[in-house]
Amino acid sequence: MTVVEAVRWSVSGDAVDIVDQRALPARLVRRELRTVDEICDAIASLAVRGAPAIGVAGAMGLVVSLAPLTDLGAVDFLAAVHRAAERIARVRPTAVNLAWAVRRVADRAAATSGAAPAMHAAMRDEATRVLDEDRAMCDRIGQHGLTLLHDGARVLTHCNAGALATAGIGTALAPIYHATSLGWKIAVFADETRPLMQGSRLTAWELVQAGIDVTVLADSMAASLMRGGAVDLVIVGADRIAANGDVANKIGTYALALAARHHGIPFYVAAPWSTVDAATATGDDVEIEHRSPAELGDGFAEQIAPEAIARYNPAFDVTPAALVSAIVTDRGVHRAPFDFTAARHADGREG
Amino acid sequence: MTVVEAVRWSVSGDAVDIVDQRALPARLVRRELRTVDEICDAIASLAVRGAPAIGVAGAMGLVVSLAPLTDLGAVDFLAAVHRAAERIARVRPTAVNLAWAVRRVADRAAATSGAAPAMHAAMRDEATRVLDEDRAMCDRIGQHGLTLLHDGARVLTHCNAGALATAGIGTALAPIYHATSLGWKIAVFADETRPLMQGSRLTAWELVQAGIDVTVLADSMAASLMRGGAVDLVIVGADRIAANGDVANKIGTYALALAARHHGIPFYVAAPWSTVDAATATGDDVEIEHRSPAELGDGFAEQIAPEAIARYNPAFDVTPAALVSAIVTDRGVHRAPFDFTAARHADGREG
């Protein structure tokens, strides 16, 4: 089984080697990023996307971009590290993982005594830890989530919470990869996920690479598929999980949860523990990003909506905890009643 | 208020004047159809679409295509009528309205004594009746459905069951047009309706023409919109209504009905009485058309799904009667418990 590596060190170690997700599914294009400009551009243009993958790419990118400057004096080198870190973190200011991962690497440099080469070696070590931790987090989610699957399971998912969104084997798709590596046959239904089509473009592509049976459907078809008895369970990712278990995730998740409940189908959420936010009491406290109206109407070969109309284009929705069967994190399988009010992130951030 | 006329006689009466729906929403292109080839091509290519509109266009098309042949002898003329009628009816063999409307016009010719010009005049009269009956049917649905609306109502709809699908003011949209002509302010939310985008391309366009407030959203967003309290009621059309009230309609309707029920929002179906099929006991007896996998993945400027995957692409779904608040036909507002087992079509066809 081949699981795509969305972010890794290049063979020589002097670049961040990413899958350029803008070219998918038509072509697999890998790019090597070396400069701050290249890293910022890759993150801004969504060549690399998914909160975990962005964090890892930013951390590793900071390291490689500083490589040409190791003959600077220690003070000048550290100043350059901070300048580059700030530039990278600023590309997607709401991506908590990005700022956090980049800061980890910069802080490691600051905490290292000695000359620039020693600092740089410590930075590389720290970025490699960020990378390895992300992979381990995915593996643990996969192991915990495996307990919810069975050989022959037919799984519906939404958007892309897979390998392409992390440096490892993904979150919602991690249990599916683990099951497949055990020889279980899993059939995946991938919602295409309007408007940006992460399901058909990315989830379907990475599952095909791994030889996993995948069928794409329009988001509006999922309820009928469930009614026809073709779905055993639903697994989706999460952008944020509130203290009460409400789940903010890609728009369309909520409609799936309603349909799953109506049909008595388990609805699972798989996400890093760092997604659990104890400071958010309920889903009502999550501000939902509304995206460009152009996403509804443009992007097809031909115009598909009149220019003169309003377009409602939220990027995410909130699924109330009451509709969630279980939340799988790298810490285990959490079941209702959910109480994450005491959650602290593994890295010490407030929950 | 301007409601688009999808099918009408040309000013000179020698052609069928249609809106070419393939060019919408970018351009309003009207075309005049005169020959059997032009009529068949317009129906086959979906330049004219929607069961009522197709029937009317076919009936009128048969008339205009025979105009050059009225100097034939009566026997030869009638043979030409039957040949043309058969060709037109065969373009979309599952479109019951088309075969029925074309046969009405051909039968009228056969029942007319005298020479070809007299037959042709009778055919024109019959096709005009088909046209007028369709318009009257739409108006009656609009009047009945008006009782379900109020000034300021916020209405969610799916696909296009509007003027573009009929020769009149539509079915699901007819109550909205009536309300607007009373001066009521109605806000419409139009699901874009993947995969063919009839909601954003057609419904949004025709409502804009009429000066009605319309907002397009992706199908997956409707449930969140309801949860946010932004929707007062749902009105959709129907392709077939079973004897028990189960409703077969454009894929995605069922998911909407589930979401509406969960949020306590009325879910209405508006359709011609001829859509009620007493011979279909329940929705389980409706065979659902599955369409080309190409519709999921092609049609965008860029490929949006890998070539190598399965694609699930049903055109319709079935909404159980238990989720339907009322069914509006040209005969009135029908409420649960639905029992259409004694239904007969107005034209004498079996239900």
XYZ file of C-alpha atoms in Angstrom, chain A residues 21 48-55 92 160 164-166:
14
model
C -1.937 19.817 -4.538
C 0.292 22.584 0.564
C -2.910 22.604 2.639
C -4.413 21.026 5.752
C -3.548 22.436 9.164
C -1.055 19.708 10.194
C 0.708 19.675 6.812
C 1.008 23.452 6.779
C 2.568 23.469 10.233
C -2.094 32.159 7.032
C -9.997 15.659 2.716
C -2.569 15.105 1.853
C -3.645 17.193 4.862
C -0.865 15.957 7.179
